[in-house]
CSV table of C-alpha atoms and ligand atoms in Angstrom, one decimal:
chain,number,residue,atom,x,y,z
A,135,MET,CA,0.0,0.2,0.1
A,136,LYS,CA,0.9,3.7,-0.2
A,137,ALA,CA,1.9,5.3,2.8
A,138,LEU,CA,3.4,9.1,3.9
A,139,GLN,CA,6.5,8.6,5.8
A,140,TYR,CA,9.0,10.7,7.6
A,141,PRO,CA,11.9,8.7,6.5
A,142,SER,CA,14.8,10.1,8.4
A,143,ILE,CA,15.8,13.0,10.8
A,144,GLY,CA,15.5,16.3,8.5
A,145,ALA,CA,14.3,14.7,5.6
A,146,ALA,CA,10.9,15.7,3.9
A,147,PRO,CA,7.9,13.5,4.1
A,148,THR,CA,7.4,11.1,1.1
A,149,VAL,CA,5.0,8.9,-0.5
A,150,VAL,CA,6.3,5.2,-0.4
A,151,THR,CA,4.9,1.7,-1.0
A,152,VAL,CA,5.2,-0.4,2.0
A,153,PRO,CA,3.6,-3.9,2.8
A,154,ASP,CA,-0.1,-4.3,3.3
A,155,PRO,CA,-0.6,-4.8,7.3
A,156,ARG,CA,-2.6,-7.7,8.6
A,157,PRO,CA,-4.4,-7.3,11.9
A,158,GLY,CA,-3.0,-9.3,14.6
A,159,PRO,CA,-4.6,-10.8,17.6
A,160,GLY,CA,-7.1,-8.2,19.0
A,161,GLN,CA,-6.3,-5.6,16.4
A,162,VAL,CA,-8.5,-3.8,14.0
A,163,LEU,CA,-7.7,-3.3,10.2
A,164,LEU,CA,-9.1,0.0,8.8
A,165,LYS,CA,-9.4,1.3,5.1
A,166,VAL,CA,-8.4,5.1,6.0
A,167,LEU,CA,-11.2,7.3,4.6
A,168,ALA,CA,-9.3,10.4,6.0
A,169,ALA,CA,-6.5,11.7,7.8
A,170,GLY,CA,-5.6,15.0,9.2
A,171,ALA,CA,-2.5,16.8,9.2
A,172,CYS,CA,-1.4,18.4,12.7
A,173,HIS,CA,1.3,21.1,13.4
A,174,SER,CA,2.5,18.4,15.9
A,175,ASP,CA,3.8,16.4,12.8
A,176,VAL,CA,5.6,19.4,11.9
A,177,ALA,CA,7.1,19.8,15.2
A,178,VAL,CA,8.0,15.9,15.1
A,179,MET,CA,10.0,16.4,12.0
A,180,SER,CA,12.0,19.4,13.7
A,181,PHE,CA,13.1,16.9,16.5
A,182,THR,CA,16.5,15.6,17.2
A,183,GLU,CA,16.9,12.0,17.6
A,184,ASP,CA,16.7,12.1,21.2
A,185,GLN,CA,13.8,14.3,21.2
A,186,LEU,CA,12.1,12.0,19.0
A,187,GLY,CA,12.2,8.8,21.3
A,188,PHE,CA,10.8,6.3,18.6
A,189,PRO,CA,12.6,4.8,15.4
A,190,LEU,CA,12.1,6.0,11.8
A,191,PRO,CA,11.0,5.9,9.2
A,192,LEU,CA,7.3,6.8,10.6
A,193,THR,CA,4.0,6.6,8.8
A,194,LEU,CA,2.6,10.0,9.7
A,195,GLY,CA,-1.2,10.6,10.8
A,196,HIS,CA,-2.6,10.8,14.1
A,197,GLU,CA,-6.1,12.0,13.2
A,198,GLY,CA,-7.7,9.0,11.3
A,199,VAL,CA,-11.2,7.8,10.5
A,200,GLY,CA,-11.5,4.6,8.4
A,201,ARG,CA,-14.0,1.8,7.5
A,202,VAL,CA,-13.3,-1.4,9.4
A,203,GLU,CA,-11.8,-3.9,6.8
A,204,ALA,CA,-11.0,-7.0,9.2
A,205,LEU,CA,-10.9,-7.9,12.8
A,206,GLY,CA,-7.9,-9.6,14.2
A,207,GLU,CA,-8.6,-12.6,16.0
A,208,GLY,CA,-10.6,-12.1,19.2
A,209,ALA,CA,-11.3,-8.4,18.5
A,210,THR,CA,-14.9,-7.8,19.0
A,211,GLY,CA,-17.5,-5.0,19.5
A,212,LEU,CA,-17.2,-3.7,15.8
A,213,SER,CA,-18.6,-4.9,12.5
A,214,VAL,CA,-16.8,-5.0,9.3
A,215,GLY,CA,-18.2,-2.1,7.1
A,216,GLU,CA,-18.5,0.2,9.9
A,217,HIS,CA,-17.0,3.7,10.1
A,218,VAL,CA,-14.9,4.8,13.1
A,219,ALA,CA,-12.9,7.5,14.2
A,220,VAL,CA,-9.5,6.6,15.8
A,221,TYR,CA,-9.0,7.6,19.4
A,222,GLY,CA,-5.3,8.4,19.1
A,223,PRO,CA,-3.6,8.4,22.7
A,224,TRP,CA,-3.4,4.8,23.0
A,225,GLY,CA,-2.6,3.6,26.5
A,226,CYS,CA,-2.5,0.1,28.3
A,227,GLY,CA,-6.0,0.0,29.1
A,228,VAL,CA,-5.4,-1.2,32.6
A,229,CYS,CA,-3.8,1.6,34.8
A,230,ARG,CA,-5.6,4.0,37.3
A,231,MET,CA,-5.7,6.5,34.4
A,232,CYS,CA,-6.7,4.1,31.6
A,233,ALA,CA,-9.5,2.9,33.9
A,234,GLN,CA,-11.1,6.4,33.8
A,235,GLY,CA,-10.7,6.5,29.9
A,236,ARG,CA,-7.9,9.0,30.3
A,237,GLU,CA,-5.6,6.8,28.1
A,238,ASN,CA,-3.9,10.2,27.2
A,239,TYR,CA,-2.2,10.1,30.6
A,240,CYS,CA,-1.6,6.5,30.8
A,241,LEU,CA,0.8,5.7,33.3
A,242,ARG,CA,2.5,2.6,31.8
A,243,ALA,CA,2.7,3.8,28.1
A,244,GLY,CA,6.2,4.8,28.2
A,245,GLU,CA,7.6,1.7,29.9
A,246,LEU,CA,5.3,-0.6,27.7
A,247,HIS,CA,6.4,1.3,24.5
A,248,ILE,CA,3.1,2.3,23.5
A,249,PHE,CA,2.8,5.0,21.0
A,250,PRO,CA,-0.2,6.9,19.2
A,251,PRO,CA,-0.4,5.9,15.5
A,252,GLY,CA,1.3,8.6,13.6
A,253,LEU,CA,3.5,9.6,16.7
A,254,GLY,CA,5.5,6.2,17.0
A,255,ALA,CA,3.2,3.7,15.9
A,256,PRO,CA,2.5,3.7,11.9
A,257,GLY,CA,-0.3,6.3,11.2
A,258,ALA,CA,-3.3,7.0,9.1
A,259,MET,CA,-1.6,8.6,6.4
A,260,ALA,CA,-1.8,5.5,4.4
A,261,GLU,CA,-4.1,3.5,2.5
A,262,TYR,CA,-4.8,1.1,5.8
A,263,LEU,CA,-4.1,1.7,9.5
A,264,ILE,CA,-3.9,-1.0,12.4
A,265,VAL,CA,-5.5,0.0,15.5
A,266,ASP,CA,-4.3,-1.9,18.3
A,267,ASP,CA,-7.6,-2.4,20.1
A,268,ALA,CA,-11.2,-2.2,19.2
A,269,ARG,CA,-11.8,0.0,22.2
A,270,HIS,CA,-9.7,2.7,20.3
A,271,CYS,CA,-12.3,2.8,17.3
A,272,VAL,CA,-15.6,5.2,18.0
A,273,PRO,CA,-18.2,4.3,15.8
A,274,ILE,CA,-19.1,7.7,13.9
A,275,GLY,CA,-22.2,6.4,12.1
A,276,ASP,CA,-22.9,8.4,9.0
A,277,LEU,CA,-20.7,11.7,9.8
A,278,ASP,CA,-18.9,12.8,6.8
A,279,PRO,CA,-15.4,11.2,7.4
A,280,VAL,CA,-13.5,14.1,6.0
A,281,THR,CA,-14.6,16.8,8.6
A,282,THR,CA,-14.8,14.2,11.4
A,283,ALA,CA,-11.0,13.2,11.1
A,284,PRO,CA,-9.8,16.6,12.6
A,285,LEU,CA,-12.3,16.0,15.6
A,286,THR,CA,-10.0,13.3,16.9
A,287,ASP,CA,-7.2,15.7,17.8
A,288,ALA,CA,-8.1,19.5,16.4
A,289,GLY,CA,-11.5,18.9,18.2
A,290,LEU,CA,-10.6,16.6,21.2
A,291,THR,CA,-7.8,18.6,22.2
A,292,PRO,CA,-9.5,22.1,22.8
A,293,TYR,CA,-12.8,20.3,24.0
A,294,HIS,CA,-10.7,18.9,26.9
A,295,ALA,CA,-9.0,22.0,27.3
A,296,ILE,CA,-12.1,24.0,27.7
A,297,LYS,CA,-13.5,21.5,29.9
A,298,LEU,CA,-10.9,22.0,32.5
A,299,SER,CA,-12.0,25.6,32.9
A,300,LEU,CA,-15.8,25.6,32.2
A,301,ASP,CA,-16.9,26.9,35.7
A,302,LYS,CA,-15.1,30.2,34.8
A,303,LEU,CA,-16.6,30.5,31.2
A,304,VAL,CA,-19.8,32.2,32.6
A,305,ALA,CA,-21.9,35.2,30.9
A,306,GLY,CA,-19.5,38.4,31.1
A,307,SER,CA,-16.0,36.1,31.0
A,308,THR,CA,-13.5,36.8,28.4
A,309,THR,CA,-11.5,33.8,26.9
A,310,VAL,CA,-8.4,34.6,24.4
A,311,VAL,CA,-7.6,32.0,22.0
A,312,ILE,CA,-4.3,32.4,20.5
A,313,GLY,CA,-3.8,30.7,17.3
A,314,ALA,CA,-6.8,30.4,14.8
A,315,GLY,CA,-5.5,27.5,13.0
A,316,GLY,CA,-6.6,23.6,12.8
A,317,LEU,CA,-7.2,23.7,16.9
A,318,GLY,CA,-7.9,27.2,17.2
A,319,HIS,CA,-11.0,27.2,14.8
A,320,VAL,CA,-12.5,24.3,16.5
A,321,GLY,CA,-11.6,25.8,19.8
A,322,ILE,CA,-13.6,28.8,19.1
A,323,GLN,CA,-16.6,26.8,18.0
A,324,LEU,CA,-16.5,24.6,21.1
A,325,LEU,CA,-16.5,27.8,23.4
A,326,ARG,CA,-19.4,29.2,21.7
A,327,ALA,CA,-21.5,26.0,21.8
A,328,MET,CA,-20.5,25.1,25.2
A,329,THR,CA,-20.3,28.4,27.2
A,330,ALA,CA,-21.3,32.0,27.4
A,331,THR,CA,-17.9,33.3,27.4
A,332,ARG,CA,-17.1,36.2,25.0
A,333,VAL,CA,-14.2,34.7,22.7
A,334,VAL,CA,-11.2,36.9,21.5
A,335,ALA,CA,-9.0,35.4,18.8
A,336,LEU,CA,-5.4,36.5,18.3
A,337,ASP,CA,-3.3,35.3,15.3
A,338,ILE,CA,-0.3,36.7,13.1
A,339,ALA,CA,-2.0,36.2,10.1
A,340,GLU,CA,-5.2,38.2,9.0
A,341,LYS,CA,-6.9,35.6,7.0
A,342,LYS,CA,-7.1,33.5,10.0
A,343,LEU,CA,-8.6,36.3,11.8
A,344,ASP,CA,-11.1,36.4,9.5
A,345,LEU,CA,-11.6,32.5,9.9
A,346,ALA,CA,-12.0,33.0,13.5
A,347,LEU,CA,-14.6,35.6,13.1
A,348,SER,CA,-16.5,33.3,10.6
A,349,VAL,CA,-16.4,30.6,13.1
A,350,GLY,CA,-17.8,32.6,16.0
A,351,ALA,CA,-15.2,34.7,17.6
A,352,HIS,CA,-16.6,38.1,18.9
A,353,GLU,CA,-13.4,39.8,18.5
A,354,ALA,CA,-10.1,39.0,16.5
A,355,PHE,CA,-7.1,40.9,16.1
A,356,LEU,CA,-3.3,40.6,15.3
A,357,SER,CA,-1.0,38.9,18.2
A,358,ASP,CA,1.5,41.6,18.2
A,359,GLU,CA,2.8,44.0,21.0
A,360,ASP,CA,-0.3,45.8,21.3
A,361,ALA,CA,-2.6,42.7,21.7
A,362,ALA,CA,-2.4,42.4,25.7
A,363,GLY,CA,-3.4,46.2,25.8
A,364,LYS,CA,-6.3,45.4,23.8
A,365,ILE,CA,-7.3,42.6,26.0
A,366,MET,CA,-7.2,44.8,28.9
A,367,GLU,CA,-9.1,47.6,27.5
A,368,LEU,CA,-11.7,45.1,26.3
A,369,THR,CA,-12.2,43.6,29.9
A,370,GLY,CA,-11.9,47.0,31.6
A,371,GLY,CA,-8.3,46.5,32.8
A,372,GLU,CA,-9.3,43.1,34.6
A,373,GLY,CA,-7.8,40.6,32.3
A,374,ALA,CA,-9.3,37.5,30.7
A,375,GLU,CA,-10.5,34.7,32.7
A,376,VAL,CA,-9.2,32.1,30.4
A,377,VAL,CA,-6.4,32.3,27.9
A,378,LEU,CA,-6.3,29.0,25.4
A,379,ASP,CA,-2.7,29.1,23.9
A,380,PHE,CA,-2.9,27.2,20.6
A,381,VAL,CA,0.6,28.3,19.6
A,382,GLY,CA,2.9,27.8,23.0
A,383,ALA,CA,5.8,29.7,21.5
A,384,PRO,CA,7.8,31.9,24.0
A,385,PRO,CA,6.1,35.0,22.6
A,386,THR,CA,2.5,33.7,23.1
A,387,THR,CA,3.1,32.2,26.4
A,388,ALA,CA,4.7,35.6,27.5
A,389,LEU,CA,1.5,37.2,25.8
A,390,ALA,CA,-0.9,34.6,27.8
A,391,GLY,CA,0.7,35.9,31.1
A,392,ARG,CA,0.0,39.8,30.1
A,393,CYS,CA,-3.7,39.0,29.2
A,394,VAL,CA,-4.8,36.8,32.0
A,395,GLY,CA,-6.7,38.3,35.2
A,396,ILE,CA,-6.8,37.4,38.8
A,397,ALA,CA,-7.6,33.5,39.4
A,398,GLY,CA,-7.6,33.0,35.6
A,399,ASP,CA,-6.5,30.0,33.8
A,400,VAL,CA,-3.7,30.0,31.2
A,401,THR,CA,-3.8,26.7,29.2
A,402,VAL,CA,-0.7,25.9,27.0
A,403,VAL,CA,-1.7,23.7,24.3
A,404,GLY,CA,0.8,24.5,21.5
A,405,ILE,CA,4.2,22.8,22.0
A,406,ALA,CA,6.5,25.2,20.6
A,407,GLY,CA,8.8,25.7,23.5
A,408,GLY,CA,7.0,28.4,25.4
A,409,ALA,CA,6.8,28.5,28.8
A,410,LEU,CA,5.3,30.7,31.9
A,411,SER,CA,6.7,30.6,35.2
A,412,VAL,CA,4.5,30.7,38.2
A,413,GLY,CA,5.8,32.5,41.5
A,414,PHE,CA,4.5,35.2,43.9
A,415,GLY,CA,4.3,38.4,41.9
A,416,THR,CA,5.1,36.9,38.4
A,417,LEU,CA,1.3,36.5,37.2
A,418,PRO,CA,-1.9,38.0,38.6
A,419,TYR,CA,-2.8,36.3,42.2
A,420,GLU,CA,-4.1,32.5,42.0
A,421,THR,CA,-3.4,32.0,38.1
A,422,THR,CA,-3.5,28.5,37.1
A,423,VAL,CA,-1.2,27.7,34.4
A,424,ARG,CA,-1.6,24.2,32.7
A,425,SER,CA,-0.3,22.1,29.7
A,426,PRO,CA,-2.7,19.4,28.9
A,427,TYR,CA,-2.4,16.7,26.3
A,428,TRP,CA,-5.0,15.5,23.9
A,429,GLY,CA,-8.1,14.2,25.5
A,430,SER,CA,-10.1,11.1,27.1
A,431,ARG,CA,-12.0,8.4,25.1
A,432,ALA,CA,-15.1,9.8,26.7
A,433,GLU,CA,-14.4,13.3,25.6
A,434,LEU,CA,-14.1,12.1,22.1
A,435,ALA,CA,-17.4,10.6,21.9
A,436,GLU,CA,-18.9,14.0,23.3
A,437,VAL,CA,-17.1,15.8,20.7
A,438,LEU,CA,-18.7,13.6,18.0
A,439,GLU,CA,-21.9,14.4,19.6
A,440,PHE,CA,-21.4,17.9,18.9
A,441,ALA,CA,-20.9,17.0,15.2
A,442,ARG,CA,-23.9,15.0,15.2
A,443,GLN,CA,-25.9,17.9,16.5
A,444,GLY,CA,-24.5,20.0,13.4
A,445,THR,CA,-23.0,22.6,15.8
A,446,LEU,CA,-19.4,22.4,14.3
A,447,SER,CA,-18.1,23.6,10.9
A,448,ILE,CA,-14.9,22.2,10.5
A,449,HIS,CA,-12.8,24.0,7.8
A,450,VAL,CA,-10.8,21.6,5.6
A,451,GLU,CA,-8.5,21.6,2.6
A,452,ARG,CA,-8.5,18.0,1.1
A,453,TYR,CA,-5.4,16.4,-0.4
A,454,SER,CA,-4.8,13.0,-2.2
A,455,LEU,CA,-1.9,11.0,-0.4
A,456,ASP,CA,0.3,12.1,-3.2
A,457,GLU,CA,-0.3,15.5,-2.7
A,458,ALA,CA,0.4,15.1,1.2
A,459,PRO,CA,4.1,16.4,1.1
A,460,HIS,CA,2.6,19.4,-0.3
A,461,ALA,CA,-0.2,19.6,2.6
A,462,TYR,CA,2.6,19.7,5.2
A,463,GLN,CA,4.5,22.3,3.2
A,464,ARG,CA,1.7,24.5,3.5
A,465,LEU,CA,1.1,23.6,7.3
A,466,HIS,CA,4.6,24.5,7.9
A,467,ASP,CA,4.2,27.9,6.2
A,468,GLY,CA,1.2,28.8,7.9
A,469,GLU,CA,-0.9,28.6,4.8
A,470,VAL,CA,-3.5,26.2,5.8
A,471,GLN,CA,-6.9,27.3,6.4
A,472,GLY,CA,-8.7,25.3,9.2
A,473,ARG,CA,-7.3,21.6,8.7
A,474,ALA,CA,-5.7,19.9,5.8
A,475,VAL,CA,-7.2,16.6,5.3
A,476,VAL,CA,-5.4,13.7,3.3
A,477,VAL,CA,-8.2,11.5,1.5
A,478,PRO,CA,-5.9,8.3,0.3
B,945,NAD,P1,-2.0,25.2,12.9
B,945,NAD,O1,-0.6,25.5,12.2
B,945,NAD,O2,-2.9,24.6,12.2
B,945,NAD,O3,-2.3,26.6,13.7
B,945,NAD,C1,-1.4,27.3,14.4
B,945,NAD,C2,-2.0,28.8,14.2
B,945,NAD,O4,-1.3,29.8,15.1
B,945,NAD,C3,-2.0,29.5,12.8
B,945,NAD,O5,-3.2,30.1,12.5
B,945,NAD,C4,-0.8,30.5,12.8
B,945,NAD,O6,-1.2,31.4,11.9
B,945,NAD,C5,-0.9,30.9,14.4
B,945,NAD,N1,0.2,31.5,15.1
B,945,NAD,C6,1.5,31.1,14.7
B,945,NAD,N2,2.2,31.9,15.6
B,945,NAD,C7,1.5,32.9,16.3
B,945,NAD,C8,1.7,33.9,17.0
B,945,NAD,N3,2.9,34.4,17.5
B,945,NAD,N4,0.8,34.3,17.7
B,945,NAD,C9,-0.6,34.0,17.2
B,945,NAD,N5,-0.8,33.2,16.4
B,945,NAD,C10,0.2,32.5,15.7
B,945,NAD,O7,-1.5,24.4,14.2
B,945,NAD,P2,-2.4,23.1,15.0
B,945,NAD,O8,-2.4,21.9,14.1
B,945,NAD,O9,-3.8,23.9,15.2
B,945,NAD,O10,-1.4,23.0,16.3
B,945,NAD,C11,-1.6,24.1,17.1
B,945,NAD,C12,-0.3,23.7,18.3
B,945,NAD,O11,-0.9,22.9,19.2
B,945,NAD,C13,0.8,23.2,17.7
B,945,NAD,O12,2.0,23.6,18.5
B,945,NAD,C14,0.7,21.7,18.0
B,945,NAD,O13,2.0,21.0,18.1
B,945,NAD,C15,0.1,21.7,19.3
B,945,NAD,N6,-0.9,20.5,19.6
B,945,NAD,C16,-0.8,20.2,20.7
B,945,NAD,C17,-1.6,19.1,21.4
B,945,NAD,C18,-1.8,18.8,23.0
B,945,NAD,O14,-2.1,17.8,23.0
B,945,NAD,N7,-1.1,19.6,23.7
B,945,NAD,C19,-2.5,18.5,20.5
B,945,NAD,C20,-2.3,18.9,19.3
B,945,NAD,C21,-1.8,19.9,18.8
B,946,ZN,ZN1,-2.1,16.6,16.8
B,947,ZN,ZN1,-2.6,2.8,31.3
């Protein structure tokens, strides 16, 4: 089959032919219907060997939707032909966190060398995908595979981040969303659907600000040296209750610290090396700073429910598998509006 692989450190992703995978005991073979391209893939392709922590080549793609093609021996609960979304942060299924469905925080994944598809295990940017266990396949019914694939990460990750701050997102509150890309444009919609907060989006590209406004942000402006001042002005000098940083670079985490108000939350979702130091006097009193990872299995089911209700409008650019390297180039260059989705 054809697969998009990151072949070696520093090399460009390439379409190659690899053996067709066969499902082992308990595994599920999916015919891939759609696979989203996440900025984390771009980050992974900039890592050193030490940072990477798994061998190359790697078949990319950790946002996947597929049709069940075959079940390995003993795999149950799914029918051949069914459409499923893949829950990506695989865990052991047994530890204290996994028992709660919080496999994203599996306590034994490292020790057991369990990696998510596309982030260590072979990913969804291929004609077929092996899912290690039926519990990681969530049936999607007749949802559109192309707009559903991004929900498995670009939907699930902001959803989880928002849930952590729900009690603060009351009417009259302000949430700053930094970065209106794949995650951000879904995060804005989830904030509007789940809460009464006022959403202010910041980005460095005008066309992303247009996207942010079109999907429900109340305000959108450039993420520059004036941004923190504008947030303070909008909030009568109080600062925002919640800042969601979907960039996570040094300038944006610093900006988040200047936008948040007393007892507010700063949630750093982006993985671009930014950090915010917490200590008396460095931030407004009682600011909470967090860096969550992905979301739980139950939360993925909840996000898919939002999609079924028709509340989400996922903006996608479609690419064939052969065009996938170009999609990653556009993502790297900040050109993608919404999510780039590969349809093998
Ligand atoms: P994306 O490329 O689709 O979107 C990023 C957006 O940020 C773009 O619109 C870009 O214009 C904007 N941006 C860049 N620099 C900026 C700045 N200084 N100020 C404001 N906006 C800026 O990326 P994505 O796929 O949405 O991923 C966003 C980040 O989240 C990445 O760092 C990714 O690796 C990370 N991520 C983390 C998790 C997690 O579990 N923590 C999960 C998925 C993605
Ligand atoms: Zn991702
Ligand atoms: Zn576990």
